[in-house]
XYZ file of C-alpha atoms in Angstrom:
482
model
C -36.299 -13.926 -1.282
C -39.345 -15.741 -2.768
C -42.391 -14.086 -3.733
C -45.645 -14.915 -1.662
C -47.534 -17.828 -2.863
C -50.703 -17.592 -4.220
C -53.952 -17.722 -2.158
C -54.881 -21.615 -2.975
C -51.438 -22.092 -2.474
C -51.263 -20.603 0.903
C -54.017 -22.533 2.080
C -52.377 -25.547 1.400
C -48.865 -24.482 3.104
C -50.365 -23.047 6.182
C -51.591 -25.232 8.717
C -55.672 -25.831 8.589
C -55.729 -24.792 12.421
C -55.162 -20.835 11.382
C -58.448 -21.273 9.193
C -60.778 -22.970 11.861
C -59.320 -19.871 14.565
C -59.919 -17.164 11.508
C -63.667 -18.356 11.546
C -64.595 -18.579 15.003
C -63.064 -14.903 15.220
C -64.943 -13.914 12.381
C -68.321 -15.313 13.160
C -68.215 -13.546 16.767
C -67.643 -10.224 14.705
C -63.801 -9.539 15.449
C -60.905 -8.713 13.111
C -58.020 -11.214 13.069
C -54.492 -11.599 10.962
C -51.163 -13.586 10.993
C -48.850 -11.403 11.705
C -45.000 -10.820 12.198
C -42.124 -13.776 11.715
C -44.616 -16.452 10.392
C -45.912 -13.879 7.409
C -41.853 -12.897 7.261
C -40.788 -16.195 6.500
C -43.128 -17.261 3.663
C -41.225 -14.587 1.862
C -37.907 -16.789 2.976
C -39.498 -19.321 1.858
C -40.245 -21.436 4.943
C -43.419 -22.214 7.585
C -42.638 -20.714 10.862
C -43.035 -23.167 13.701
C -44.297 -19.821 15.512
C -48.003 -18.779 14.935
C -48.745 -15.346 16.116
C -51.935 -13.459 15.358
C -53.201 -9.722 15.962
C -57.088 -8.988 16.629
C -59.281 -6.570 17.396
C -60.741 -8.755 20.285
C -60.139 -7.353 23.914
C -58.538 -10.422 25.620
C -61.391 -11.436 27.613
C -63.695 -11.525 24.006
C -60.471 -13.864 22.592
C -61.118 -16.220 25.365
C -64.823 -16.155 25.364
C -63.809 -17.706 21.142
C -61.457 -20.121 21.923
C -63.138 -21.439 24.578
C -64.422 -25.082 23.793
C -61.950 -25.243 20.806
C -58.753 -24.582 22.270
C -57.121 -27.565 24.298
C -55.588 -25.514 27.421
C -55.313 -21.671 27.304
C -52.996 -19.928 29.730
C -53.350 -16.170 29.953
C -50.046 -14.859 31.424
C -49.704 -12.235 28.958
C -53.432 -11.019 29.332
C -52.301 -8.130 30.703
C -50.534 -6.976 27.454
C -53.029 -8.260 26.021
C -51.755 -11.696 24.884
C -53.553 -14.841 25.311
C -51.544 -18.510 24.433
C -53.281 -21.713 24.189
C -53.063 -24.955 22.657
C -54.952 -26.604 19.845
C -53.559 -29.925 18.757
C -49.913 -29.942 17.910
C -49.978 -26.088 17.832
C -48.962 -23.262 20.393
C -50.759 -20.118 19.367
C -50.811 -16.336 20.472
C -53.733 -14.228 19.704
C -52.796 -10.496 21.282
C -55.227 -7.258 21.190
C -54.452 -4.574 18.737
C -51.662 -1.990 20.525
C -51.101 0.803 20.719
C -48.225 1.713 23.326
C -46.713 4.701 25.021
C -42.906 3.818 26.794
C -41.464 5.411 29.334
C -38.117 6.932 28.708
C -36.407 5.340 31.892
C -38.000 1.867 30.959
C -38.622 -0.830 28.222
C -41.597 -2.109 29.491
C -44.710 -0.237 27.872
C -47.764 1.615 29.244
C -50.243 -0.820 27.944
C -53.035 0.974 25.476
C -54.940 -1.414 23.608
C -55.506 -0.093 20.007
C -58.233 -0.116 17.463
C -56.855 -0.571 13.913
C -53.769 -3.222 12.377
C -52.229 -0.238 10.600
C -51.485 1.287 14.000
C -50.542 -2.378 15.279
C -48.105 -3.084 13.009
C -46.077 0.490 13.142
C -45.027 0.058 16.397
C -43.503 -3.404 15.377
C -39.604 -3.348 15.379
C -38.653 -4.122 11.872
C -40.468 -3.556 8.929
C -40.025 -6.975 7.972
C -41.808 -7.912 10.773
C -44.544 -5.052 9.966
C -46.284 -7.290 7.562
C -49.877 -9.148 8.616
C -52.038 -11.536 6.767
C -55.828 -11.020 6.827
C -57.860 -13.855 7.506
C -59.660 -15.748 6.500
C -59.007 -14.119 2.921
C -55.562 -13.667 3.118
C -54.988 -10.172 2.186
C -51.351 -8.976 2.738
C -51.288 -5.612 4.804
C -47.856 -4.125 4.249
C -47.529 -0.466 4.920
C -44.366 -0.173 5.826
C -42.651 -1.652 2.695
C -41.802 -5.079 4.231
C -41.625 -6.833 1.086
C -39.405 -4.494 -0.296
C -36.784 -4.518 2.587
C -36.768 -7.871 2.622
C -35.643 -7.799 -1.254
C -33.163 -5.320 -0.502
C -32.066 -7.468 2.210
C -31.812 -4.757 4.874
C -33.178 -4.418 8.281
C -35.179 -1.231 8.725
C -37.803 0.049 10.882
C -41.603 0.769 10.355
C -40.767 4.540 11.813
C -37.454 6.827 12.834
C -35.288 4.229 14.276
C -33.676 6.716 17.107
C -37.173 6.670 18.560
C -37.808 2.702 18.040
C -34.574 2.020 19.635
C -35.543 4.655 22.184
C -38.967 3.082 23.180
C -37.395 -0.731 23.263
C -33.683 -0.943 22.619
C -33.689 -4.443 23.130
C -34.347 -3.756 19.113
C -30.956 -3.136 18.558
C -29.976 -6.456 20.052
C -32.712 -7.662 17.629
C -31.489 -5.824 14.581
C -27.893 -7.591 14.951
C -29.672 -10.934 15.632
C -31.275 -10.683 12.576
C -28.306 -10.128 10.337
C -26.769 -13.132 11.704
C -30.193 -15.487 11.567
C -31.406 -14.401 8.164
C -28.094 -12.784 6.479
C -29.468 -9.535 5.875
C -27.703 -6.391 6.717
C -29.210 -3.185 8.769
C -30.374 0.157 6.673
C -27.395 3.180 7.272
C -30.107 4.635 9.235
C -30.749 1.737 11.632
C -26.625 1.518 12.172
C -26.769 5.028 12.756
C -29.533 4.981 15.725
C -27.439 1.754 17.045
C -24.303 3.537 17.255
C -25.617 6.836 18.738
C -28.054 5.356 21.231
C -25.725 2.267 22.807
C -26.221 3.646 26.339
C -29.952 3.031 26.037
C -29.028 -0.836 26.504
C -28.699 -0.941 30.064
C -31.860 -0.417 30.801
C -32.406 -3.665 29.485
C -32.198 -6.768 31.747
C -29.082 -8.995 31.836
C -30.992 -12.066 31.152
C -32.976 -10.374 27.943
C -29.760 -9.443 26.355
C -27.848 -13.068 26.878
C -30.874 -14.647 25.285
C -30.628 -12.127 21.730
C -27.316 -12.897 21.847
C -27.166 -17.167 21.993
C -29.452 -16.353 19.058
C -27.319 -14.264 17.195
C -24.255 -16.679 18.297
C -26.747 -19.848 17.103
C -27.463 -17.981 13.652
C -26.202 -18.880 10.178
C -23.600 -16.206 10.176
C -22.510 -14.840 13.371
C -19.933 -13.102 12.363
C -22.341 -10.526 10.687
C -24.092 -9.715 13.990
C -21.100 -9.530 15.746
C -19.188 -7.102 13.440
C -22.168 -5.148 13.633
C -22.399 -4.906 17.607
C -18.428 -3.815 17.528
C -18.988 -1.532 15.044
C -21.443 0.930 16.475
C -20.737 0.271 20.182
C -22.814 -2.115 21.485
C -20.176 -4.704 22.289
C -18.936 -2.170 24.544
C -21.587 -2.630 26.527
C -22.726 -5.853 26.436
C -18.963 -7.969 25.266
C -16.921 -5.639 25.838
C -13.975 -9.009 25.659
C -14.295 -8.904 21.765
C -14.339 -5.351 20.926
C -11.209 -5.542 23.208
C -9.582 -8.184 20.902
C -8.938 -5.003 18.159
C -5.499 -4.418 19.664
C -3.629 -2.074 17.619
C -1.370 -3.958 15.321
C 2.288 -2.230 15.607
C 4.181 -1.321 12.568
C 5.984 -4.543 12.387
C 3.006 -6.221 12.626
C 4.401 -8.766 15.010
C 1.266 -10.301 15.662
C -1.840 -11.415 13.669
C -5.451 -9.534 14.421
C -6.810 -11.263 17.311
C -10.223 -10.221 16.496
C -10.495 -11.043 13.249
C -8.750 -14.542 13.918
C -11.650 -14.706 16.301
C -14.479 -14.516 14.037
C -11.989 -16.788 11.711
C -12.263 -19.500 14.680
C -15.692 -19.192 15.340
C -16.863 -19.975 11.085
C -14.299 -22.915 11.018
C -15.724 -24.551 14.469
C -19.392 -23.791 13.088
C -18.062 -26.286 9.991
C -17.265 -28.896 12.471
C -20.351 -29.078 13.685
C -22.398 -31.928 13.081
C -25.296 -33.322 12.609
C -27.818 -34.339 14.942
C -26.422 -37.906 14.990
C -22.909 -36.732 15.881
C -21.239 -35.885 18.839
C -21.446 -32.620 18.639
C -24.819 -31.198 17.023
C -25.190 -27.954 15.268
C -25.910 -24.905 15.786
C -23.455 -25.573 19.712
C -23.742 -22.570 21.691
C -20.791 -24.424 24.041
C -18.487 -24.581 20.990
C -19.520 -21.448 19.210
C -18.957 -18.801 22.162
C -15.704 -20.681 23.298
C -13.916 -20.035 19.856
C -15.102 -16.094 19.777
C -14.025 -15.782 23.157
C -10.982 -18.072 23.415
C -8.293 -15.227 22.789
C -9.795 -12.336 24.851
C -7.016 -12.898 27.463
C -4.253 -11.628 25.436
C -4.846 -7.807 25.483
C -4.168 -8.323 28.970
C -1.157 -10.641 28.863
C 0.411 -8.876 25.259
C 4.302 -8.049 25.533
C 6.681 -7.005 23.256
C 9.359 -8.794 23.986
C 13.183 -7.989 23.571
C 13.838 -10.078 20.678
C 11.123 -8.215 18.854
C 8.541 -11.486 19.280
C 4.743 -10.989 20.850
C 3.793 -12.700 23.633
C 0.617 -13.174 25.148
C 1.607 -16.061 28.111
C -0.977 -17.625 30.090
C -3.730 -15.752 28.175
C -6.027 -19.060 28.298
C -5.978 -18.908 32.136
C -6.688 -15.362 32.237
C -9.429 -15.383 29.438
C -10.840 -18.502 31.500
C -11.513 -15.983 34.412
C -12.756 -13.395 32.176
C -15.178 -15.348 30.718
C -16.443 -16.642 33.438
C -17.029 -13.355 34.549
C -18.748 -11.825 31.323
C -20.758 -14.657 31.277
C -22.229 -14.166 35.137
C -22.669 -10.902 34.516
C -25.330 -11.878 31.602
C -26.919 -14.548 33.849
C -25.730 -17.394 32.010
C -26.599 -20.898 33.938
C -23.730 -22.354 35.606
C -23.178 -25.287 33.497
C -22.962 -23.629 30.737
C -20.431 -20.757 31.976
C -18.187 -23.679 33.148
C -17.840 -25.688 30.123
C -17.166 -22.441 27.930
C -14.613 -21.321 30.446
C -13.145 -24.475 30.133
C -12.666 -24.852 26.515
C -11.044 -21.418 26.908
C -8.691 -22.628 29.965
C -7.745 -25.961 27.405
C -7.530 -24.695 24.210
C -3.605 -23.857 24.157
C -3.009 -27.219 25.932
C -2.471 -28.922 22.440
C 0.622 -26.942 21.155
C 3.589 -28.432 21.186
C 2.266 -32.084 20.810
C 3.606 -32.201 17.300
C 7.464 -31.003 18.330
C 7.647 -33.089 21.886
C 5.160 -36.161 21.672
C 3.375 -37.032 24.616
C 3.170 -39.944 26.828
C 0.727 -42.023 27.272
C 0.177 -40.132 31.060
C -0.219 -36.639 28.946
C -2.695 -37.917 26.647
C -5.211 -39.759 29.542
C -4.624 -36.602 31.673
C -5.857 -34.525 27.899
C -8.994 -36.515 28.136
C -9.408 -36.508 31.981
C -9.127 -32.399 32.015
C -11.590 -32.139 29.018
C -14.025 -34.453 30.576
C -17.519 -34.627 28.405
C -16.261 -31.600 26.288
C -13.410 -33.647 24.660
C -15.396 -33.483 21.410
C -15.840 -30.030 21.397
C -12.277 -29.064 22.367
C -11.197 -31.357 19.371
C -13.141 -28.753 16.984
C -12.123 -26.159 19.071
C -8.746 -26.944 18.638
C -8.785 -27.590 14.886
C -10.489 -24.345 14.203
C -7.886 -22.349 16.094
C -5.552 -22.911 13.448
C -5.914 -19.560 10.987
C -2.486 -19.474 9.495
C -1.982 -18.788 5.967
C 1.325 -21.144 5.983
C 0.161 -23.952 4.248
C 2.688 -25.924 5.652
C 2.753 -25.131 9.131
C -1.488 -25.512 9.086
C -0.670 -29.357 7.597
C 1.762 -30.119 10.647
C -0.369 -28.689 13.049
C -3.611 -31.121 11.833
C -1.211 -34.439 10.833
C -0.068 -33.792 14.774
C -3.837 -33.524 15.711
C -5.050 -36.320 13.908
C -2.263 -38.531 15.373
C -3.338 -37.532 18.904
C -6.647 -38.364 18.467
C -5.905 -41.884 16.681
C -4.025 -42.051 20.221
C -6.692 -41.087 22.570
C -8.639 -43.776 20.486
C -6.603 -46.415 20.747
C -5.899 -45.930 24.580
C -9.528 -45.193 25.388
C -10.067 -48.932 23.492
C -7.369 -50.408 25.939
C -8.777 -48.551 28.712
C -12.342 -46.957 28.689
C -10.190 -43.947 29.106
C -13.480 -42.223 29.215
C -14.574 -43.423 32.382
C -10.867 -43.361 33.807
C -11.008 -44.686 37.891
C -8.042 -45.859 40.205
C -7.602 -49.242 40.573
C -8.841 -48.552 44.590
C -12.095 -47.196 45.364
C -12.970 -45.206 48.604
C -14.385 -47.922 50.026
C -11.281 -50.031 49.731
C -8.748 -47.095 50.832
C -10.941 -47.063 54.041
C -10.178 -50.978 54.548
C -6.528 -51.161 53.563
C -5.641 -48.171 55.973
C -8.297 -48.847 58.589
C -9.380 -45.288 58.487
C -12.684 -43.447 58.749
C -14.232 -40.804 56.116
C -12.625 -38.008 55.797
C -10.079 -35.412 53.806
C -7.092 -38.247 54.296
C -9.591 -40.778 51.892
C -9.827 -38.083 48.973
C -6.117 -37.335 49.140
C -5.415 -41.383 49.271
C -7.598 -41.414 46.225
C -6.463 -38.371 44.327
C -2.856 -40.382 44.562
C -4.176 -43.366 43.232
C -6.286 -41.289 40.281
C -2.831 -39.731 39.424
C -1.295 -43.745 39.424
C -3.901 -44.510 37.089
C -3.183 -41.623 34.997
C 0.511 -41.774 34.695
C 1.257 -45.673 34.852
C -2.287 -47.119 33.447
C -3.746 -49.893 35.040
C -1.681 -51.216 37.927
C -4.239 -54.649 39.135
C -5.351 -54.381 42.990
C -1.668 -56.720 44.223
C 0.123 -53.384 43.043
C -2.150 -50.782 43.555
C -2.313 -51.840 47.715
C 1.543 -51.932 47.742
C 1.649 -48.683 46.390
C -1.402 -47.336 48.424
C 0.894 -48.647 51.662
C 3.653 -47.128 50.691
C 2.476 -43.608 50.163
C 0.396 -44.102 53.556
C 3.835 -44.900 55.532
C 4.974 -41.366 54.337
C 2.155 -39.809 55.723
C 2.205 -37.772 58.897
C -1.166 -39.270 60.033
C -0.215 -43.044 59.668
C 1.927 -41.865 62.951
C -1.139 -40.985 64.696
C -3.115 -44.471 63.435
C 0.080 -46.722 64.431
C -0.619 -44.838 68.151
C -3.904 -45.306 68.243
């Protein structure tokens, strides 16, 4: 933590365009502070690309000042009391003192406008986020002991958390978002409230909860905010897959924890991220949620088997469909629930490359299934590998670099990434005189699976073969007829 700047200071770090806004409020006679994350993270050291300001203008008296200055104002939010506009290369949101009542069935507020910043800022959700700036003179208002939770590094909340969580528990998704964004743990109260109010979540939309989470999966350490949804409950009811991973570890212990190797996965594919130049640019949702979730197929698939050995077979088919399902359930775009479920559905496909070898057929059919995720099921791959056995970790990654200086020196031969038979459509349609239809994609899935297995073949060879599997065909009968 870093201790607020000074004043001059302050007005050289913050951008000029909160100044100009502070005096137009002023001059029309209206109260107005920085409030929330952006006064938050000049104790962290950092400008928040956010500005959000408090007031004790009504929203139609904030739009009567920003009129003429602002660039475009939108007032969406007027409602609650928010008005957004635009002033150069800034975004801004100027909302009327509150001062809310919730209903117990509901998150959503019955709107009261308020008449003080004290009141304002207690119904905030974290007392980190309880903090305001006055302006113009830059005045810190802190009556919740921000500052000092912040140097304690602990999440708490401006009033009883129980009744916080109670009147918006959207907070506790917030609280374990938090710990994984800015590394700071939650107050034994805050867990508390968490773990005894978990039902309270659903009441909270799908589509609110997947967003706090991407966050808390997109944060510096994930791992913190997901030990801390497990822990008191919450994953129960909003990923219930990973709290489901803590299978009870028989005596023998025949089998490593499969949640902690998990949250292993998930750090070592973070450090295989790259950087915005590389192929796959951190913080990657894709990659990220894949390794947490790419093992919550086995409590359904775990045996004991007779010779004393664990298995957990086909567990990357089944945690495919579970996946897929979890994420649907949270609203989750389609593309991006299908290229998860995917990594999930690959990431086993590796093993055994170092005892077998592979042809050159298994490798271009490797890179075929992964598609545009190859790069990210490379990482995934790699960071699935949590043994302690030195020696067995070294196989496994001399075996993985070798198949990827092969899928590199084929794709170089072959443009492997844009793999096509040596017929198109088009052409199947001319060779076998025959019309659109579900006979052309079966002609062409053969030839795909030619130009998989064998490489390229040159048109001469490719129309031989195309004949030849046509003459075995039941509907070449009906064509010779014809």
């Amino acid at each position: 933590m870093h201790a607020l700047p000074s004043i001059d200071a302050l007005r050289q770090i913050l951008p000029s365009v909160i100044f100009e806004l502070a005096d137009r409020f002023v001059a029309a006679g209206h109260e107005l502070s920085l409030v929330g994350g952006p006064v938050r993270d000049l104790y962290l050291g950092r400008v928040s690309p956010d500005l959000d300001f408090t007031t004790s203008a009504r929203p139609e008296e904030t739009i009567k000042v920003i009129t003429g200055w602002a660039e475009s104002i939108w007032d969406v939010g007027r409602d609650f009391g928010t008005i957004a506009f635009r002033k150069g290369d800034y975004t801004l949101e100027v909302t009327t003192y509150r001062a809310d009542a919730y209903d117990k069935d509901s998150r959503k507020p019955v709107v009261a406008f308020g008449d003080n910043l004290h009141d304002d800022l207690f119904r905030r959700d974290f007392t980190m986020n309880a903090m305001a700036l006055r302006l113009p003179q830059l005045e810190l208002v802190d009556p919740f002991d921000g500052v000092s939770s912040l140097k304690d590094s602990l999440i708490r909340t401006p009033g009883a958390p129980d009744v916080s969580f109670s009147d918006d528990p959207l907070r506790m998704m917030r609280a374990a978002r938090f710990a994984s964004q800015l590394k700071i743990e939650v107050s034994s109260e805050v867990r508390q409230a968490m773990s005894e109010m978990t039902d309270r979540i659903e009441i909270i939309s799908a589509e609110r909860v997947r967003d706090e989470l991407v966050k808390l999966i997109n944060g510096a350490d994930p791992r913190a905010g997901i030990d801390l949804l497990v822990a008191t409950g919450l994953a129960d009811k909003v990923l219930p897959e990973v709290s489901a991973l803590r299978l009870e570890i028989d005596e023998h212990h025949r089998h490593k924890d499969v949640y902690q190797h998990s949250l292993t996965v998930l750090e070592q594919a973070m450090a295989l991220e790259t950087d915005a130049e590389g192929p796959v640019p951190g913080p990657d949702f894709i990659l990220r949620f894949a390794a947490l979730m790419h093992d919550i197929g086995k409590p359904a698939t775990r045996k004991f088997e007779p010779s004393g050995a664990v298995s957990f077979r086909h567990h990357d088919m089944v945690g495919s469909k579970l996946v897929k399902a979890r994420m649907r359930a949270l609203r989750f775009d389609k593309d991006t629930t299908k290229a998860v479920a995917r990594l999930v559905e690959l990431h086993m496909r590796f093993y055994g490359y170092g005892d077998a070898g592979w042809t050159d057929s298994a490798v271009r059919r490797y890179v075929t299934d992964a598609g545009d995720l190859l790069q990210r099921l490379h990482r995934l791959t790699r960071s699935d590998v949590t043994t302690r056995n030195r020696k067995k970790a070294d196989r496994l990654s001399f075996a993985y670099d070798d198949l990827e200086a092969r899928i590199e020196e084929i794709s170089a031969q072959e443009e492997l990434d844009a793999v096509r038979p040596d017929l198109n459509g088009e052409q199947i349609m001319q060779i076998l005189g025959i019309k659109p239809g579900p006979v052309v994609g079966r002609a062409y899935k053969f030839m795909l699976n030619l130009r998989l297995d064998e490489g390229v073949l040159g048109e001469e060879v490719a129309v031989e073969r195309l004949r030849s599997w046509w003459a075995e065909q039941p509907e070449s009968e009906d064509s010779a007829a014809e």
